[in-house]
Every structure is written in structure tokens, then in C-alpha cells.
PDB file of C-alpha atoms in Angstrom:
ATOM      1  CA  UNK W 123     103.223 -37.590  66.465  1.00 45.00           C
ATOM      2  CA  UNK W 124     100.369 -36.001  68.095  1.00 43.00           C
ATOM      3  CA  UNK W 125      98.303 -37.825  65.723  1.00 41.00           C
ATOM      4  CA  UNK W 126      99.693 -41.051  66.322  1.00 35.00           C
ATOM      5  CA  UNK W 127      99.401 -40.539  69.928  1.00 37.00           C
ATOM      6  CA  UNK W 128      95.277 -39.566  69.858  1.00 37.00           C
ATOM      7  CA  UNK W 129      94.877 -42.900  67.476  1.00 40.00           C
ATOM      8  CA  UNK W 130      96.481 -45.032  70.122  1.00 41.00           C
ATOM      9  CA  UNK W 131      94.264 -43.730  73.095  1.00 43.00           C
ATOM     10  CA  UNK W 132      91.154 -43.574  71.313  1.00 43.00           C
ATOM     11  CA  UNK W 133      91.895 -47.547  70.012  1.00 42.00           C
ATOM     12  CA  UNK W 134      92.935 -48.564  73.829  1.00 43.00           C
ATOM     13  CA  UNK W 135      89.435 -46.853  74.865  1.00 44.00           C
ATOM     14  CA  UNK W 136      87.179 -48.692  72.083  1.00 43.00           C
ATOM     15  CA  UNK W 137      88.899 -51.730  72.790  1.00 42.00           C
ATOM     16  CA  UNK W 138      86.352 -52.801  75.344  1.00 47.00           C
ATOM     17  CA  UNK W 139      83.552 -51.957  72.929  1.00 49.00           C
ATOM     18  CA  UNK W 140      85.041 -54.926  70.383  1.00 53.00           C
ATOM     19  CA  UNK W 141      85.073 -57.520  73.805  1.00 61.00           C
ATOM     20  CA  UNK W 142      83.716 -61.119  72.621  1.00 96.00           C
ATOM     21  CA  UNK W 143      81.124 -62.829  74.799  1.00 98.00           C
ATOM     22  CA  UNK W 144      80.747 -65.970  74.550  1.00 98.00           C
ATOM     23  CA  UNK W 145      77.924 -68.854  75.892  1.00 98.00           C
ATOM     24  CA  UNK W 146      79.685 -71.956  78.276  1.00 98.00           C
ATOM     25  CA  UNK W 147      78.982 -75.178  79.372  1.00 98.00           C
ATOM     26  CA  UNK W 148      80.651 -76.900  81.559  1.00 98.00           C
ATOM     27  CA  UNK W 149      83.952 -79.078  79.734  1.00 98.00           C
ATOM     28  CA  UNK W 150      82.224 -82.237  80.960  1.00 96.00           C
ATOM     29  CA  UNK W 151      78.950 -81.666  79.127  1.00 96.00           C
ATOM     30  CA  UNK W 152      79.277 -83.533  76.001  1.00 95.00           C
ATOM     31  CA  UNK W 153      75.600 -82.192  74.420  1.00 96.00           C
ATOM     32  CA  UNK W 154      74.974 -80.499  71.280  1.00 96.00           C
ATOM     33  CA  UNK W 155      74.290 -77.084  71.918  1.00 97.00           C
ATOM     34  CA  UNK W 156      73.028 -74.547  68.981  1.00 98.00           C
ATOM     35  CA  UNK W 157      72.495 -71.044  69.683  1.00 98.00           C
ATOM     36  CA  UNK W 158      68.941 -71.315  69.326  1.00 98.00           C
ATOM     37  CA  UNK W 159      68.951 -74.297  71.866  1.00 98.00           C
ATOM     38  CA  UNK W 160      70.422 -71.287  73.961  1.00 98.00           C
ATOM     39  CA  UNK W 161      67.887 -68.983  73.363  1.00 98.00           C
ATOM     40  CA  UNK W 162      64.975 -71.196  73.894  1.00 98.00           C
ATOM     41  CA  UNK W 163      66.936 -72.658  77.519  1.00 98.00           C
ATOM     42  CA  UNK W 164      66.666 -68.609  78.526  1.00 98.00           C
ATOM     43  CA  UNK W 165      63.276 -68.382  78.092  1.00 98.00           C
ATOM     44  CA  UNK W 166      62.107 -71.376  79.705  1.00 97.00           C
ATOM     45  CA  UNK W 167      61.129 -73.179  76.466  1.00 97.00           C
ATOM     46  CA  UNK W 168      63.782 -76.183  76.821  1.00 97.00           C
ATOM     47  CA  UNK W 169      65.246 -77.396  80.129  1.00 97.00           C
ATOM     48  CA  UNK W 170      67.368 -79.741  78.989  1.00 98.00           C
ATOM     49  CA  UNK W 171      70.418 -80.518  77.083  1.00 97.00           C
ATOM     50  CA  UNK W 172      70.277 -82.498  74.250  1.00 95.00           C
ATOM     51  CA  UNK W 173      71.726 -85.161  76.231  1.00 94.00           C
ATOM     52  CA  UNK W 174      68.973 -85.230  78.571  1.00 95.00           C
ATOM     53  CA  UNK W 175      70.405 -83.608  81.510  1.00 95.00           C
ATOM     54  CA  UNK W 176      69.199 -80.579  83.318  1.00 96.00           C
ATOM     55  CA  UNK W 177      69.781 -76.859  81.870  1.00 98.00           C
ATOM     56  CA  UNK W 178      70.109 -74.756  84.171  1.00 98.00           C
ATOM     57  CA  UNK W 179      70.619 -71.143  82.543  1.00 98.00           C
ATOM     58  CA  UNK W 180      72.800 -68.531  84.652  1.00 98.00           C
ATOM     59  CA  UNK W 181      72.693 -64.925  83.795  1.00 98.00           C
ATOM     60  CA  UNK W 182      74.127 -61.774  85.373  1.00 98.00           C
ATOM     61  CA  UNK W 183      72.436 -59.290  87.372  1.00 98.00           C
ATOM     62  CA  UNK W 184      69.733 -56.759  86.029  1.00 96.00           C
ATOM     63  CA  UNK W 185      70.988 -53.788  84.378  1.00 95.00           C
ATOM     64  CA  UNK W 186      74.455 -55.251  83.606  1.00 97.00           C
ATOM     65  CA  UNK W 187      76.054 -53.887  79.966  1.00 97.00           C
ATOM     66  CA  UNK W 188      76.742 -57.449  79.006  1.00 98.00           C
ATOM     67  CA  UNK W 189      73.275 -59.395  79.885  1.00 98.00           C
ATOM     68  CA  UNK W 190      71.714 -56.669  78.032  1.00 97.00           C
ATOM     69  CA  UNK W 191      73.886 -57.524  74.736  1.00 98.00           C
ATOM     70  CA  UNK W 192      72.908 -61.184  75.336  1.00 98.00           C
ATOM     71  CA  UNK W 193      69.047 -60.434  75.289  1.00 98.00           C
ATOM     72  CA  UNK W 194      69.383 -58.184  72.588  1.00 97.00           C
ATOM     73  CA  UNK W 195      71.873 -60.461  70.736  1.00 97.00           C
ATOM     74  CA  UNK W 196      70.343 -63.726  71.642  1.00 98.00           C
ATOM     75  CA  UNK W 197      66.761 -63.309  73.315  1.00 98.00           C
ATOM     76  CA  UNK W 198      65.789 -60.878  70.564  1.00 98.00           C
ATOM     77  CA  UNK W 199      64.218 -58.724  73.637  1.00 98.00           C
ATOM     78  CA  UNK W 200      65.190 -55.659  75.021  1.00 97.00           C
ATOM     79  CA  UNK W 201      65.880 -55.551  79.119  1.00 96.00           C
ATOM     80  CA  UNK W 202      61.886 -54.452  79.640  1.00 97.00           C
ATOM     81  CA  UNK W 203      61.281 -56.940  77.219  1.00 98.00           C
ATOM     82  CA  UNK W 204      62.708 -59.698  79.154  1.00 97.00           C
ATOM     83  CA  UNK W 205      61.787 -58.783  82.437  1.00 97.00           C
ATOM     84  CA  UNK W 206      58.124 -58.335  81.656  1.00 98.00           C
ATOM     85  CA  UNK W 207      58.238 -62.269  80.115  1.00 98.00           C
ATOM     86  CA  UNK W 208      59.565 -63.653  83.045  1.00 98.00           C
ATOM     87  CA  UNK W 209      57.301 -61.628  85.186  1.00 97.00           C
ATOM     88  CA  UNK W 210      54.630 -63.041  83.387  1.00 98.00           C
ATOM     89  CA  UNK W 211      56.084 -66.563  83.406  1.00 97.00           C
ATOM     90  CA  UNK W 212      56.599 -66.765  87.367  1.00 97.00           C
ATOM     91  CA  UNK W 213      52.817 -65.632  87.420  1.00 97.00           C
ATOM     92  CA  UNK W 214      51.052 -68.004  85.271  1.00 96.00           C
ATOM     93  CA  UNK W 215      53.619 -70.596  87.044  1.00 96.00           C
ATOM     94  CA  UNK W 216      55.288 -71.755  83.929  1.00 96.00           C
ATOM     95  CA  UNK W 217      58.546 -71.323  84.182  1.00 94.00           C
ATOM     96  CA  UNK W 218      61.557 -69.929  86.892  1.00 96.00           C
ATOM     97  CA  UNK W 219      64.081 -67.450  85.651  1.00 98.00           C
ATOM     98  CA  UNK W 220      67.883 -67.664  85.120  1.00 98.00           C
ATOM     99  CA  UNK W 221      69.537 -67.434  87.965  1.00 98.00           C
ATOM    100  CA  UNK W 222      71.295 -64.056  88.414  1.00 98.00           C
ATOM    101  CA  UNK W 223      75.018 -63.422  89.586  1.00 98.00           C
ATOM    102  CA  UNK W 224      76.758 -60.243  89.709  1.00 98.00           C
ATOM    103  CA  UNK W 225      80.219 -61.113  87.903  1.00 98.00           C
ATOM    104  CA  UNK W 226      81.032 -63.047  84.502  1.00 98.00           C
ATOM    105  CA  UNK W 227      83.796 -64.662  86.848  1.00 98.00           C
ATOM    106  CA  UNK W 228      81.044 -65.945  89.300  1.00 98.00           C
ATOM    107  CA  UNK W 229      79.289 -67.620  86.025  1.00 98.00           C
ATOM    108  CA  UNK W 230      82.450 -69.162  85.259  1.00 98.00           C
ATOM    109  CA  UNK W 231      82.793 -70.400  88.470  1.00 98.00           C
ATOM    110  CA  UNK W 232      79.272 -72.219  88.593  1.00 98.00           C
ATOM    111  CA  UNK W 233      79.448 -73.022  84.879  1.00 98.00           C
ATOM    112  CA  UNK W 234      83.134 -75.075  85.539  1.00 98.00           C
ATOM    113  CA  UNK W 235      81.546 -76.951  88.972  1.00 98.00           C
ATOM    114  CA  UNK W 236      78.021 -77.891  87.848  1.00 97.00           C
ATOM    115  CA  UNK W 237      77.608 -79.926  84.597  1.00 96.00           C
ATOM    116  CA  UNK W 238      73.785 -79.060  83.860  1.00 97.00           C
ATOM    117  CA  UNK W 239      74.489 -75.119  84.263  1.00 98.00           C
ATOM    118  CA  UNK W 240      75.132 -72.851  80.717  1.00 98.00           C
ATOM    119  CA  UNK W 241      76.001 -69.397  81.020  1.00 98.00           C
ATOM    120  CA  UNK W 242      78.062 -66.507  79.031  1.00 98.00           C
ATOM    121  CA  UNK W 243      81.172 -64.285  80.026  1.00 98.00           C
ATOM    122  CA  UNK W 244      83.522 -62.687  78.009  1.00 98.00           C
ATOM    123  CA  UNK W 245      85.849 -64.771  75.958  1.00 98.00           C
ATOM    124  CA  UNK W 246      89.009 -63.713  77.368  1.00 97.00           C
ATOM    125  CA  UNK W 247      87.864 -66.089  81.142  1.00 98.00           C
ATOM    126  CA  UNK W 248      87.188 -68.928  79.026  1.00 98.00           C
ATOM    127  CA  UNK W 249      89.822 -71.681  80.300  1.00 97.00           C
ATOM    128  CA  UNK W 250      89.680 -75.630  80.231  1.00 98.00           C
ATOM    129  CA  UNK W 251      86.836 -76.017  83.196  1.00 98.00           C
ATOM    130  CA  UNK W 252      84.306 -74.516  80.448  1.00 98.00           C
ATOM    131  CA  UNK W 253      83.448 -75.489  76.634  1.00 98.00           C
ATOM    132  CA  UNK W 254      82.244 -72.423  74.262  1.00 98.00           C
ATOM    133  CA  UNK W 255      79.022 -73.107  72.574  1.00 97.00           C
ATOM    134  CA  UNK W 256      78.349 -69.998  70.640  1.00 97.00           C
ATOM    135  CA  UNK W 257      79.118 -66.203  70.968  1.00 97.00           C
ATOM    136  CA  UNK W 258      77.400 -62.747  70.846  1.00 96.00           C
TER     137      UNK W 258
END
């Protein structure tokens, strides 16, 4: 029983560890969006959809568990790694970073009112104002 009991709290503590994240788009956006379109709207190399319309990437704030699985995951740059480039970006004037938000909810939020914004949150706020377009 005591077993049972320390199997049960350590799986209700890793839980959170096995969270999906997902990328959004607005539900309206009806572009074709591959994970490597993703990757190359985050660094500034594509700013638009596939459709032609404005993308407008939306990340969350520096130092946040989650944004740093996303560059890892899908930047293929560590958080030094991806400040640095867009420190050097904004310098040379070629490019303007995400914009940064503190919650996953607040991504959500602009994702679901704005049709040219993209974004990622964790899978379980995903609802019918945003479309999934890949996951970490």
C-alpha cells in the first residue's frame, strides 16, 4: 500500500514534466503552416503566412520554462543563443523580435483575436478560437 501510494504522488508530480505544447494560429487563418515555416517566422526569416498575410510571432517572457523548450525544441538555440541573435538582428536593423507576454493564456488570447499572429501554449488551452499547427 505504501508502495502504491509513493507511485501515485511521484506520477501526479511528473505529470507536468509530460505537458504538450503546442504552436496556434488563429481558427480563421486558413495557411499552410509546417514547423519549419515556424521556426524560420521566429527568427525573422519569413514574415508571412503562406497565404500572404502578416506573421506576427508571439512568444512568452524571457526566462520562462516553456519558451525555453520552444527554442530548444524548435529554434535549435539555447536561451543565450536566442537572445544574442535577436540582439544582433535589432542592431544591424534586420529584423524585430517576437513579441513577449507573460502567460500562455495571454498568447491565446492575442492568437484567437488577431488572424496574422502564431504563437504556442500548452495543449490543454487550445479551444475553437485557435488552430494547432505543430507541437514541441
Amino acid at each position: 500500500m505504501k508502495t502504491l501510494l509513493v507511485m501515485m504522488a511521484c506520477l501526479l508530480c511528473a505529470s507536468p514534466a509530460f505537458a504538450g505544447y503546442v504552436v496556434i494560429v488563429n481558427a480563421g487563418n486558413g495557411a499552410e503552416v509546417s514547423m519549419s515555416d515556424v521556426k524560420k517566422i521566429y527568427l525573422g526569416k519569413k514574415g508571412a503566412f503562406s497565404n500572404g498575410e502578416n506573421a506576427i510571432p508571439i512568444t512568452l517572457s524571457e526566462g520562462d520554462a516553456v519558451r525555453g523548450q520552444f527554442n530548444d525544441g524548435v529554434l535549435n538555440k539555447n536561451e543565450g543563443q536566442y537572445v544574442a541573435y535577436w540582439s544582433k538582428m535589432v542592431f544591424t536593423g534586420n529584423g524585430v523580435p517576437p513579441r513577449e507576454v507573460a502567460t500562455m493564456q495571454e498568447v491565446k488570447d492575442l492568437v484567437a483575436k488577431n488572424p496574422s499572429t502564431i504563437g504556442f501554449i500548452d495543449e490543454s488551452l487550445v479551444d475553437g478560437s485557435v488552430k494547432v499547427v505543430g507541437s514541441f
